[in-house]
mmCIF file of C-alpha atoms in Angstrom:
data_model
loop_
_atom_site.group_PDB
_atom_site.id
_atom_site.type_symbol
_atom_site.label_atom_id
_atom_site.label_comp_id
_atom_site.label_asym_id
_atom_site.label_seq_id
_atom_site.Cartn_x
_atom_site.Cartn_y
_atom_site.Cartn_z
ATOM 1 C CA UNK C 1 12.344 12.174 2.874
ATOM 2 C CA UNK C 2 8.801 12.341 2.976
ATOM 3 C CA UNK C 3 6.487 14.239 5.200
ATOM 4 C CA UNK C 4 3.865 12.197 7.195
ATOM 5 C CA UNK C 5 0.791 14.051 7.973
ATOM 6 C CA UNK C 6 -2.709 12.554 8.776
ATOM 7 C CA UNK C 7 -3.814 15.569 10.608
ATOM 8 C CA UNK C 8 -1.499 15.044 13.288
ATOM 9 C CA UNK C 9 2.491 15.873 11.589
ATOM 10 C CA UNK C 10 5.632 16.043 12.527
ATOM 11 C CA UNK C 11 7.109 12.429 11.540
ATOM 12 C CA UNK C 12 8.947 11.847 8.915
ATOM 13 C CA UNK C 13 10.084 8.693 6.589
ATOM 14 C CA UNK C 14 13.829 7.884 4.757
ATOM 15 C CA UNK C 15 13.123 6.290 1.825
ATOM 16 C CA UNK C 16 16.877 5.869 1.410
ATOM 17 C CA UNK C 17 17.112 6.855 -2.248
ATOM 18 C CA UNK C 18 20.147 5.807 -3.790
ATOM 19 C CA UNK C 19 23.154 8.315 -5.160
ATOM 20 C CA UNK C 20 25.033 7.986 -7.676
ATOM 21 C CA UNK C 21 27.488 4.493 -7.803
ATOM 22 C CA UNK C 22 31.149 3.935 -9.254
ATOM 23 C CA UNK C 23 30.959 0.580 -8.625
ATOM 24 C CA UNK C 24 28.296 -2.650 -8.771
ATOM 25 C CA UNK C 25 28.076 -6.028 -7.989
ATOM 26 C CA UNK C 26 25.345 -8.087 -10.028
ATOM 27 C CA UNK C 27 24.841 -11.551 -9.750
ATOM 28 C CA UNK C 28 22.464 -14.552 -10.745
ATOM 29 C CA UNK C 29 21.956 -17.997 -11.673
ATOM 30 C CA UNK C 30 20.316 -16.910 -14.765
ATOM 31 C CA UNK C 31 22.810 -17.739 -17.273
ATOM 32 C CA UNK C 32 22.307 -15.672 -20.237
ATOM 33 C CA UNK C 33 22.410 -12.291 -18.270
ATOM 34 C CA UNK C 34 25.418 -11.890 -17.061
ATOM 35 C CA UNK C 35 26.972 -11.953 -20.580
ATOM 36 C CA UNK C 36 24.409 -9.359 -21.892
ATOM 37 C CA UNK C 37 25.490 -7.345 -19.153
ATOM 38 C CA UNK C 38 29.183 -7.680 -19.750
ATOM 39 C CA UNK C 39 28.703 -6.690 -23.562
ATOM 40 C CA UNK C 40 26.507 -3.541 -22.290
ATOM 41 C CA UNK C 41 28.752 -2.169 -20.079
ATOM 42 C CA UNK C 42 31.456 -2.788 -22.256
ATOM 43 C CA UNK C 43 30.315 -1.163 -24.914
ATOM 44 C CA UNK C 44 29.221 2.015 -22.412
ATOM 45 C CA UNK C 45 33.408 2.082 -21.499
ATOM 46 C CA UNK C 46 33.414 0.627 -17.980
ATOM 47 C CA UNK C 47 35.237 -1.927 -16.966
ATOM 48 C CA UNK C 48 33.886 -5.344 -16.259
ATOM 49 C CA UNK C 49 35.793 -8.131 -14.253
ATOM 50 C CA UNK C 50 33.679 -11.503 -14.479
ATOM 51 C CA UNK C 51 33.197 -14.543 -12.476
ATOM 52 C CA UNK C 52 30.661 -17.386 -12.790
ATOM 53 C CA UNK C 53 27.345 -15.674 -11.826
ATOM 54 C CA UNK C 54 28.992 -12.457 -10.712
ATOM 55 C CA UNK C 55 30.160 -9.140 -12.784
ATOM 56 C CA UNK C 56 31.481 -6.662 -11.202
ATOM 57 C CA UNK C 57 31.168 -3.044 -13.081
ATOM 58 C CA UNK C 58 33.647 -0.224 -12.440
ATOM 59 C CA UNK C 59 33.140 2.960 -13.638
ATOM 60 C CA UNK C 60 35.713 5.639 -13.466
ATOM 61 C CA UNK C 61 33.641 8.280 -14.489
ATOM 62 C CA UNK C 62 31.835 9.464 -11.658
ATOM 63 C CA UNK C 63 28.957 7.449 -11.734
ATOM 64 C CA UNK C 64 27.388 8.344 -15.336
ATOM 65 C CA UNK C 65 28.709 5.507 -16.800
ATOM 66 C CA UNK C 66 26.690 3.612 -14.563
ATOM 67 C CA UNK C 67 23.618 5.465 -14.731
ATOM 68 C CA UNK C 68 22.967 4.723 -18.532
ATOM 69 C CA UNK C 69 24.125 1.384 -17.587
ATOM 70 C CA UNK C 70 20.977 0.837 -15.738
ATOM 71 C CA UNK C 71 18.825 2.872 -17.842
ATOM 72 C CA UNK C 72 19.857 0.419 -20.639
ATOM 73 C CA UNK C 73 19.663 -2.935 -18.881
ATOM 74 C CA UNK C 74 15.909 -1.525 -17.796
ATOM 75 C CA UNK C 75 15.094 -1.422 -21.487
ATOM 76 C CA UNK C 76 16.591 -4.336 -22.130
ATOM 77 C CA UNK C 77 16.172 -7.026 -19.791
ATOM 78 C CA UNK C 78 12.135 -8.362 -19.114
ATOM 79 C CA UNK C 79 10.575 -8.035 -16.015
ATOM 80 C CA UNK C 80 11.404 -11.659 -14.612
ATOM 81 C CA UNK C 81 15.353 -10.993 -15.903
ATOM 82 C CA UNK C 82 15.501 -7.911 -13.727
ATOM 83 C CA UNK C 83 13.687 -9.913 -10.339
ATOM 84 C CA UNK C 84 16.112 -12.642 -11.066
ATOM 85 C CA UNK C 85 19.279 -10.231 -10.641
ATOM 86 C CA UNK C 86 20.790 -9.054 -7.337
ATOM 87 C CA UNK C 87 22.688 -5.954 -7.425
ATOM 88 C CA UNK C 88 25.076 -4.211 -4.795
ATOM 89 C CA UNK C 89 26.247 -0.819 -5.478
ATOM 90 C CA UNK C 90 29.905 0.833 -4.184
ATOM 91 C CA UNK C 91 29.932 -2.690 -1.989
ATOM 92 C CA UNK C 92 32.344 -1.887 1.520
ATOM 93 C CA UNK C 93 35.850 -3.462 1.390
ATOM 94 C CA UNK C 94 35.250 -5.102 5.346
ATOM 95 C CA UNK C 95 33.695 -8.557 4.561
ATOM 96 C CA UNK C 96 31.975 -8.892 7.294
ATOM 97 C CA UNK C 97 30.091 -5.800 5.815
ATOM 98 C CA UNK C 98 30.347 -6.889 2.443
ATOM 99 C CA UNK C 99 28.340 -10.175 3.379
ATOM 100 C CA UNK C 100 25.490 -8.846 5.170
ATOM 101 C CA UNK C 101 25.498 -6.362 1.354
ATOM 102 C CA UNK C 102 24.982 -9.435 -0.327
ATOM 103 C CA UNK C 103 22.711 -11.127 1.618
ATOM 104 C CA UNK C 104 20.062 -8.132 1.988
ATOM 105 C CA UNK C 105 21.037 -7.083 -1.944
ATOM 106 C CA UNK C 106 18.053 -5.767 -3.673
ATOM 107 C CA UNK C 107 16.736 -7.135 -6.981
ATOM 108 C CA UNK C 108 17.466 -5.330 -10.237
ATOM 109 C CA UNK C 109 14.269 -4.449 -10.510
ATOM 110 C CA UNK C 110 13.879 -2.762 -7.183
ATOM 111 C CA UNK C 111 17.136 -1.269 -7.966
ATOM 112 C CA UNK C 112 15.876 0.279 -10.790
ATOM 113 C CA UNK C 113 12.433 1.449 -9.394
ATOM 114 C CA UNK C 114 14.568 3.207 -6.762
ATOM 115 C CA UNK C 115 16.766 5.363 -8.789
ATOM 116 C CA UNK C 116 13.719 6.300 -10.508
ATOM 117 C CA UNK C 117 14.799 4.723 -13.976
ATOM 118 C CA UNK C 118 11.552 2.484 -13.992
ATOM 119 C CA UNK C 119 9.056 4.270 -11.854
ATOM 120 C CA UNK C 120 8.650 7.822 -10.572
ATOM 121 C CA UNK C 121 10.333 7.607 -7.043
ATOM 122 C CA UNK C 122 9.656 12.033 -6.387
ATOM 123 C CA UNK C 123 6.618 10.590 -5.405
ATOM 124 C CA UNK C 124 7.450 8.837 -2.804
ATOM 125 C CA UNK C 125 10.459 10.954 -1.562
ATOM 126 C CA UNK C 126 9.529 14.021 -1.875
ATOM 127 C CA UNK C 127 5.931 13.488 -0.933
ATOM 128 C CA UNK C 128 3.553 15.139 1.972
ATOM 129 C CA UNK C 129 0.966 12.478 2.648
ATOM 130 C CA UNK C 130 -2.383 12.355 4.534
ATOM 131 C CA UNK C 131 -5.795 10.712 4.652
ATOM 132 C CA UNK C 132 -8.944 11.513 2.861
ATOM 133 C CA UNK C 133 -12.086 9.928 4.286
ATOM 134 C CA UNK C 134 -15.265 9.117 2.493
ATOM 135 C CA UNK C 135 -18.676 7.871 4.016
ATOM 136 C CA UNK C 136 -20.477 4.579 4.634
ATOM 137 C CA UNK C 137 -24.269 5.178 5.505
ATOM 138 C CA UNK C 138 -26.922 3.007 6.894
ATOM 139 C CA UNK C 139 -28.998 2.243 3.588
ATOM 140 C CA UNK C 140 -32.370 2.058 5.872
ATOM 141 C CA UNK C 141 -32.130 5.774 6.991
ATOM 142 C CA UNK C 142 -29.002 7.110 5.003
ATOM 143 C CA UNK C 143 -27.176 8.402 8.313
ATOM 144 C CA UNK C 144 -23.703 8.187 8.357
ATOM 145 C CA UNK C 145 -22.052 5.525 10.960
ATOM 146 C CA UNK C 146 -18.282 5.431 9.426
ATOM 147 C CA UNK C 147 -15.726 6.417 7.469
ATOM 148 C CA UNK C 148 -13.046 4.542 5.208
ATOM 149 C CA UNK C 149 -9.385 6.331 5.087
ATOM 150 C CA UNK C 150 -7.636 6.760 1.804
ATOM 151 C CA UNK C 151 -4.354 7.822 1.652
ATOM 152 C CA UNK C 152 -3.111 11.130 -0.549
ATOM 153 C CA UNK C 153 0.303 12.533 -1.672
ATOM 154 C CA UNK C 154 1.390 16.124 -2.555
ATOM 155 C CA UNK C 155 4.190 16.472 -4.390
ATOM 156 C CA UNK C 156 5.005 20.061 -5.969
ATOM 157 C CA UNK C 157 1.606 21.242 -5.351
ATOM 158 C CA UNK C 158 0.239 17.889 -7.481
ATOM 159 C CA UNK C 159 -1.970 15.189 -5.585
ATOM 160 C CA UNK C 160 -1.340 11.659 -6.070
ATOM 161 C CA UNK C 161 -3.969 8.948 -5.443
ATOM 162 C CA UNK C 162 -3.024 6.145 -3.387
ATOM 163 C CA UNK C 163 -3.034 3.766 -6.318
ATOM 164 C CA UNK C 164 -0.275 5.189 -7.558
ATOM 165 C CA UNK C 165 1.681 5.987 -3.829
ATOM 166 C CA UNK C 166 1.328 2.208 -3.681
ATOM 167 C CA UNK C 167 2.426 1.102 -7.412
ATOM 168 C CA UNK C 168 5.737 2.893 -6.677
ATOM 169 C CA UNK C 169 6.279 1.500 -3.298
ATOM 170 C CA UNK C 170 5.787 -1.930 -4.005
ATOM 171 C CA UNK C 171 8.370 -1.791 -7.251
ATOM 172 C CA UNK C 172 10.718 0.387 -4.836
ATOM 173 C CA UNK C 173 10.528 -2.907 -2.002
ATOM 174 C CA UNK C 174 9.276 0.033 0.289
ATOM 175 C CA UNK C 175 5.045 -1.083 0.182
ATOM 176 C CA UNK C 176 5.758 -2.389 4.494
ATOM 177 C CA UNK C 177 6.805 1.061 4.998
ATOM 178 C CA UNK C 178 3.658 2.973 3.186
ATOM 179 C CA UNK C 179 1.196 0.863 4.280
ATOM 180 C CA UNK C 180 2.312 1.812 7.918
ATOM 181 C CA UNK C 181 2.178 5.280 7.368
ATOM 182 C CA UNK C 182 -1.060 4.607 5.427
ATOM 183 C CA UNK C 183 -2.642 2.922 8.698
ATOM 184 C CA UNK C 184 -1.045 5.529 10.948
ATOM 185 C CA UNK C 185 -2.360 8.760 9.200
ATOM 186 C CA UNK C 186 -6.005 6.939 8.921
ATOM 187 C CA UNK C 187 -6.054 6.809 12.821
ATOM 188 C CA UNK C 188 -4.171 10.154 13.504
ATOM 189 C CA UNK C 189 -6.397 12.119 11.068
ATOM 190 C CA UNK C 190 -9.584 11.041 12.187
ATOM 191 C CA UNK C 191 -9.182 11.783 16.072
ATOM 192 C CA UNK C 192 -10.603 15.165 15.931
ATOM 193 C CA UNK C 193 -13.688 15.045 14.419
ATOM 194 C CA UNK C 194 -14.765 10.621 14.062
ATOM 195 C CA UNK C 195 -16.804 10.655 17.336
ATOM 196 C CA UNK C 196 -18.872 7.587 17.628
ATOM 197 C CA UNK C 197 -18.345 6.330 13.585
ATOM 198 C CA UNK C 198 -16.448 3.597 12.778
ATOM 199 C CA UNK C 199 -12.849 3.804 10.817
ATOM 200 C CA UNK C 200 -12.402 1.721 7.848
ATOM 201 C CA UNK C 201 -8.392 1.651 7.565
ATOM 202 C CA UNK C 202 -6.891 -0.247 4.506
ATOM 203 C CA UNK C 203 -3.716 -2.803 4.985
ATOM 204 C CA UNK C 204 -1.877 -5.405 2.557
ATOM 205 C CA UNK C 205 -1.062 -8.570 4.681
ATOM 206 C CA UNK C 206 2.317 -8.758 2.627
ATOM 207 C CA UNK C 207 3.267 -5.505 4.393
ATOM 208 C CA UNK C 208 3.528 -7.504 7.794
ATOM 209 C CA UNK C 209 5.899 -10.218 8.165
ATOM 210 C CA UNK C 210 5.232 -10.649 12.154
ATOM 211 C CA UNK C 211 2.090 -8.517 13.065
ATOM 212 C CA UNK C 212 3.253 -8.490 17.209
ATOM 213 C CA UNK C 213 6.498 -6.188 15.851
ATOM 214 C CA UNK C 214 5.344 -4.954 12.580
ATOM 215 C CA UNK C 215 2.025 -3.367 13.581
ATOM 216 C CA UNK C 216 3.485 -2.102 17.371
ATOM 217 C CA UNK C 217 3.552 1.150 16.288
ATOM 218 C CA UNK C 218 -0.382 1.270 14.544
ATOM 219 C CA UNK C 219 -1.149 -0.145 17.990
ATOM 220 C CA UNK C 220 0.267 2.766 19.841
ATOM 221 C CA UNK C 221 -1.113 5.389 17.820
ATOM 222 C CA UNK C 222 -4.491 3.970 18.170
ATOM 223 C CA UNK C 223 -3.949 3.598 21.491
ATOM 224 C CA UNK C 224 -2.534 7.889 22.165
ATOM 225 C CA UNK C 225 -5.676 8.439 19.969
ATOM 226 C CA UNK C 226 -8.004 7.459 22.792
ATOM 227 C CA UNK C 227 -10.180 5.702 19.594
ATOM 228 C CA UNK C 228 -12.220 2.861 20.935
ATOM 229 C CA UNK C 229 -10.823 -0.406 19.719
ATOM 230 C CA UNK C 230 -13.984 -1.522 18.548
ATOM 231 C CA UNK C 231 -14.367 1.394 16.363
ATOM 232 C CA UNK C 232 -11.282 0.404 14.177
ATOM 233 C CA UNK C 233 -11.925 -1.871 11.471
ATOM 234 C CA UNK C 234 -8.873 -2.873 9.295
ATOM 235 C CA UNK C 235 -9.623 -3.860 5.711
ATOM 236 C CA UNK C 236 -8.151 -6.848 3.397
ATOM 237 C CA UNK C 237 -8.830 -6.272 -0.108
ATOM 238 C CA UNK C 238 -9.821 -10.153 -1.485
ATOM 239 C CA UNK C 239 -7.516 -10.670 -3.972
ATOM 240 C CA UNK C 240 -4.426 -9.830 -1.451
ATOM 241 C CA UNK C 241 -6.171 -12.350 0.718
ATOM 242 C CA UNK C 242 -5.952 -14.974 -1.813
ATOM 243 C CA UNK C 243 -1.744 -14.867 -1.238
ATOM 244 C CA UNK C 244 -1.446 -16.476 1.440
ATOM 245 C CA UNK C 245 -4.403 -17.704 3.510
ATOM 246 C CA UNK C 246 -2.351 -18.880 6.417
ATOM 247 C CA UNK C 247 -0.504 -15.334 7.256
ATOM 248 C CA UNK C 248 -3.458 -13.363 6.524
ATOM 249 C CA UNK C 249 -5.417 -15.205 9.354
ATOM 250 C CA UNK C 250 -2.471 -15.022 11.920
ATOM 251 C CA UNK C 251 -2.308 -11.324 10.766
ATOM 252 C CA UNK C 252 -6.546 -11.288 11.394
ATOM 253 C CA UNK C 253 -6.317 -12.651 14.782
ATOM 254 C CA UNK C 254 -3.948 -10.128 16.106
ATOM 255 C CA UNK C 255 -6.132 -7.437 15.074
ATOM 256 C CA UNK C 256 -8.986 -9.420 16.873
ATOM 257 C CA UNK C 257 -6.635 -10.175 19.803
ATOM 258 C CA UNK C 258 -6.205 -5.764 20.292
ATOM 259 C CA UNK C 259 -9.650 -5.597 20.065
ATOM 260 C CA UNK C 260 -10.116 -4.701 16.294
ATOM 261 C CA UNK C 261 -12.502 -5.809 13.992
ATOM 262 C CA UNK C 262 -11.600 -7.052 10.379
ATOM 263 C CA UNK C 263 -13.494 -6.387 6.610
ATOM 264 C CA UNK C 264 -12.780 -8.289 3.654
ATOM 265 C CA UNK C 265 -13.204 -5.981 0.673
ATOM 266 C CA UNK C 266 -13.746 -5.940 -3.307
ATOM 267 C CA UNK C 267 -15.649 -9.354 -2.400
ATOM 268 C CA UNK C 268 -17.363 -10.969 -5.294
ATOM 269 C CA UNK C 269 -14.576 -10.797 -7.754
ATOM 270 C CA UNK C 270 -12.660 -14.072 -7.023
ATOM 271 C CA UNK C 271 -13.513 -17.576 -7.449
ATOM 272 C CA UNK C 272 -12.886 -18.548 -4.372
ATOM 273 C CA UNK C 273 -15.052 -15.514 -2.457
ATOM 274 C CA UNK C 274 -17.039 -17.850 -0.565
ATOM 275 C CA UNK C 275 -14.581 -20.415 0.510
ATOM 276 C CA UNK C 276 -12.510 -17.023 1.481
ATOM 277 C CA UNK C 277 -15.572 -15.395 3.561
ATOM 278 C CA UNK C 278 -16.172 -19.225 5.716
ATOM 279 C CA UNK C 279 -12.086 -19.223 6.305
ATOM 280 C CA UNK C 280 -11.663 -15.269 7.210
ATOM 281 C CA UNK C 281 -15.099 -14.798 8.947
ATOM 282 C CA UNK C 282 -14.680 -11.307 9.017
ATOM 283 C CA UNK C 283 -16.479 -8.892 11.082
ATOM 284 C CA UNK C 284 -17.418 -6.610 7.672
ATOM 285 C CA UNK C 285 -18.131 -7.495 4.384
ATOM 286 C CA UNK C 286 -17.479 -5.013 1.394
ATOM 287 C CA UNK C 287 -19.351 -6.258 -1.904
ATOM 288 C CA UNK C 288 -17.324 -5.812 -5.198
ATOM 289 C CA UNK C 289 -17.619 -1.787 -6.775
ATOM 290 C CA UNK C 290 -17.720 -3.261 -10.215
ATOM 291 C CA UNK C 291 -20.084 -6.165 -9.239
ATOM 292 C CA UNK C 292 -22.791 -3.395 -7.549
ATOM 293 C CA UNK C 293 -22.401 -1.165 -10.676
ATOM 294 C CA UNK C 294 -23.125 -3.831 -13.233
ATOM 295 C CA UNK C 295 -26.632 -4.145 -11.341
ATOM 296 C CA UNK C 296 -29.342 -4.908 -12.411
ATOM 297 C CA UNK C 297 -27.535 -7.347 -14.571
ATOM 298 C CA UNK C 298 -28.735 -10.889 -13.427
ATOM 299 C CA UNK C 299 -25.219 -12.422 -13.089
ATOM 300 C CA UNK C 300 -23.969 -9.442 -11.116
ATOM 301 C CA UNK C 301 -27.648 -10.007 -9.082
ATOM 302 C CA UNK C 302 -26.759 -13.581 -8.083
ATOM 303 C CA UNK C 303 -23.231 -13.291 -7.203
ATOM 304 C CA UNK C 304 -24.079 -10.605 -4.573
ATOM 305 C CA UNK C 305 -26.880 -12.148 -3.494
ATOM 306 C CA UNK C 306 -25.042 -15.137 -2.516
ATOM 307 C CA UNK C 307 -22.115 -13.325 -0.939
ATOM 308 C CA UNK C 308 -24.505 -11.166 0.861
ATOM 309 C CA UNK C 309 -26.364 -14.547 2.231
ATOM 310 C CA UNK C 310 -23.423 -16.059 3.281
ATOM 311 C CA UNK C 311 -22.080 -13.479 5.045
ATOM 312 C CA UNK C 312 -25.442 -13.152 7.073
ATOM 313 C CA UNK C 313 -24.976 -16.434 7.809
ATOM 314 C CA UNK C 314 -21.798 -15.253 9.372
ATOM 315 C CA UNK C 315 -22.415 -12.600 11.541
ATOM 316 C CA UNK C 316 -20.972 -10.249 8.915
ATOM 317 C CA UNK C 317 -22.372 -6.834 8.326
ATOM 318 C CA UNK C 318 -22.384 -6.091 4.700
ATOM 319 C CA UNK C 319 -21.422 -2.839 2.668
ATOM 320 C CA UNK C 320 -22.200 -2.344 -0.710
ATOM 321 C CA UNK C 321 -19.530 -0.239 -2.593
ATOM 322 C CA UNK C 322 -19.817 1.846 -5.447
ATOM 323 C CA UNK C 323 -23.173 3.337 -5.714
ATOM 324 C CA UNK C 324 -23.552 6.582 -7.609
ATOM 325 C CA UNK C 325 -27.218 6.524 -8.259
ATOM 326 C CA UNK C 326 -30.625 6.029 -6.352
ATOM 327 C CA UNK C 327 -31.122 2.979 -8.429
ATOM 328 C CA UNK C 328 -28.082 1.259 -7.234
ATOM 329 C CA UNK C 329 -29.045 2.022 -3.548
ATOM 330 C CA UNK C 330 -32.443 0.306 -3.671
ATOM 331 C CA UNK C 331 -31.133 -2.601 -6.005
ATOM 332 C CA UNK C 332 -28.507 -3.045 -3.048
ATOM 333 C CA UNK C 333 -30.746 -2.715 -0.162
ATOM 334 C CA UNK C 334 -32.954 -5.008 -1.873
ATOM 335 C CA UNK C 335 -30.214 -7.841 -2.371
ATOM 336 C CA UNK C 336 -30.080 -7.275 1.875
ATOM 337 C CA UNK C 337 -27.031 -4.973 1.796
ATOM 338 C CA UNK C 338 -26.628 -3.199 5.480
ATOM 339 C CA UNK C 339 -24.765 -0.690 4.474
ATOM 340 C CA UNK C 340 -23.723 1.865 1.348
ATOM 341 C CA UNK C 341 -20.988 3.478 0.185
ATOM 342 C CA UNK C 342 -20.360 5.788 -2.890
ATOM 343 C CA UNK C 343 -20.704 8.940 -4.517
ATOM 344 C CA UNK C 344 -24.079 9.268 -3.910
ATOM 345 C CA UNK C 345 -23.234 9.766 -0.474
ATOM 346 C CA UNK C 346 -20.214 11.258 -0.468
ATOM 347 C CA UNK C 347 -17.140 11.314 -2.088
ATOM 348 C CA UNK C 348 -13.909 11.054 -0.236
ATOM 349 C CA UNK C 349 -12.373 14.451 1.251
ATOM 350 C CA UNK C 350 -10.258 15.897 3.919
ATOM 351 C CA UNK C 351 -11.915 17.153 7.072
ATOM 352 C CA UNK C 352 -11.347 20.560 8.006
ATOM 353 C CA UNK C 353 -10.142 20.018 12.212
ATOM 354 C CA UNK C 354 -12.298 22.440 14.567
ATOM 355 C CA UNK C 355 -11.087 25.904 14.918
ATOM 356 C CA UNK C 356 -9.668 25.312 18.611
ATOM 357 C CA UNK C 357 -6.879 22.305 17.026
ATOM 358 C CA UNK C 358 -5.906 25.317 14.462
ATOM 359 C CA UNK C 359 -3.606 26.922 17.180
ATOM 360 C CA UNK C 360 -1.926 23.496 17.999
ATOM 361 C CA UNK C 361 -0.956 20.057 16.538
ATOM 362 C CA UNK C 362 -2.954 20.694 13.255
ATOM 363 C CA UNK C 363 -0.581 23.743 11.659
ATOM 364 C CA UNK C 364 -0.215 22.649 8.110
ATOM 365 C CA UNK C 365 3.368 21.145 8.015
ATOM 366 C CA UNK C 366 5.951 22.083 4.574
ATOM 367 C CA UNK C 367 6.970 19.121 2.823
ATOM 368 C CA UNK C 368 10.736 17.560 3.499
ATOM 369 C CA UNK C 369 12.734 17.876 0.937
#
């Protein structure tokens, strides 16, 4: 279980972490595999009945046996073996039940990711999360006019970065489920102290598979928040874009539809930026970190001048990311850059709530274990 806490706590998450099996299904069309998982789990002592494309492993031992199955067959196999393995663990006897087992079955990979044999799942399960926020500024008189959301973990008195809440969840099959609770503590945290500024809130399009049901609940806690609509800006980074152009604009124009406004980030970096800005249109335009921090480097110069053009041209505000110096703030603001965000004006924290909040919804919560 994991705690979710963006200010406002008290929900919580099953990340449905598997126990210990005595009994797997595996099964592919990968014909090589099967057979080097026979001779593995021979050799471990359980016992293997085989059919064409399907073993099914017995162990009699409790469930060890199978344990140090999997930890072999994760050093074993490649990557693209594991994804091309479905596994089903203690499967029911009903077949009714049995089918719909098979049918949702996880990959071998995901399998693996979450019994923690590939990946460290405590980080996920045994996590507290919330939002830390860092500042955009107007680059013409530095004032501050919003705030991106980044989500945090604590587990065992560690933090984890979001890069590495999110590596785990997508190898776990679980990355629809934290980038929910990523959009939902953004909004929740923020409603004490955001006022007027905008909030920058980070989403992966492959995290919604129909936005009307999959992003229901991100409406209603922006709309308990009482946060103006317009204030909410959800942002894409480019190179999830690139997936699947279609869905990511039937995704964008249910945000629009609620009132939302949409940023395309990390822009700059793919080939296809521009074609991407003309087909997106987005409301906000975030210019590459690495791009800005290569400045004044001519090839850097042109790339972000063009983007920054373009999206002009558009209607698109544009924020330059990444800027740590002075330097970097005028060579920006030069290239026509709107907006700036970076160390130099802040890096990302947690807001302490006002004192009167203390006494109510914003006691610090434990984490679930």
């Amino acid at each position: 279980m994991g705690t979710i806490c963006g200010g406002v706590c008290g929900c919580r998450q099953n990340w449905e972490v598997p126990g210990r099996a005595s009994r797997a299904l595996l099964a592919t069309t990968i014909g090589h595999v099967l057979p080097h998982v026979t001779r593995t789990a021979k050799a471990l002592g359980l016992t293997v009945d085989s059919a064409p494309q399907v073993v099914d492993v017995l162990d009699d031992r409790g469930g060890r046996g199978l344990e140090r199955l999997f930890q072999k067959l994760a050093r074993e196999l490649t990557g693209a073996e594991t994804e091309a393995v479905r596994v089903v663990t203690d499967p029911p006897d009903d077949g009714v039940a049995l089918t719909a087992r098979l049918l949702t079955a996880p990959t071998l990979a995901v399998e693996l990711a979450r019994r923690g044999v590939t990946v460290e799942v405590g980080v996920l399960a045994e996590a507290e999360f919330w939002s830390v926020y860092q500042p955009i500024v107007s680059l013409a008189d530095r004032s501050v006019v919003a705030h991106e959301a980044l989500l945090r973990g604590l587990v065992d008195g560690r933090e984890v970065g979001g890069g590495d809440l999110f590596f785990v969840a997508e190898s776990a099959g679980w990355l629809h489920r934290l980038d929910r609770i990523g959009r939902e503590s953004a909004i929740a945290g923020a409603v004490p102290w955001l006022g007027s500024h905008d909030l920058f809130v980070n989403f992966n399009p492959t995290s919604i598979y129909r936005p009307q049901v999959c992003l229901a609940s991100t409406e209603r806690v922006a709309h308990d928040a009482g946060i103006d609509p317009q204030q909410l800006v959800f942002e894409v980074a480019e190179s999830h874009a690139i997936a699947d152009r279609g869905h990511l604009v039937s995704v964008l124009e249910h945000y629009r539809s609620l009132g939302w406004r949409v940023a395309l980030d990390d822009v700059g970096t793919g080939w296809s930026s521009l074609s991407l800005l003309a087909a997106v249109r987005p409301e906000v335009v975030k210019l590459d970190k690495g791009l800005v921090q290569e400045l004044p480097d001519d090839g850097a110069r042109a790339v972000l001048k063009a983007v920054t053009d373009l999206a002009h041209q558009l209607g698109a505000v544009v924020v330059a990311e990444g800027i740590e110096t002075e330097e970097l703030a005028e060579e920006v603001a030069a290239l026509g850059a709107d907006l700036g965000q970076g160390w130099l004006f802040g890096r990302p924290v947690r807001p302490e709530p006002p004192a009167e909040e203390l006494e109510g919804r914003w006691q610090p919560v434990a984490r679930a274990r």
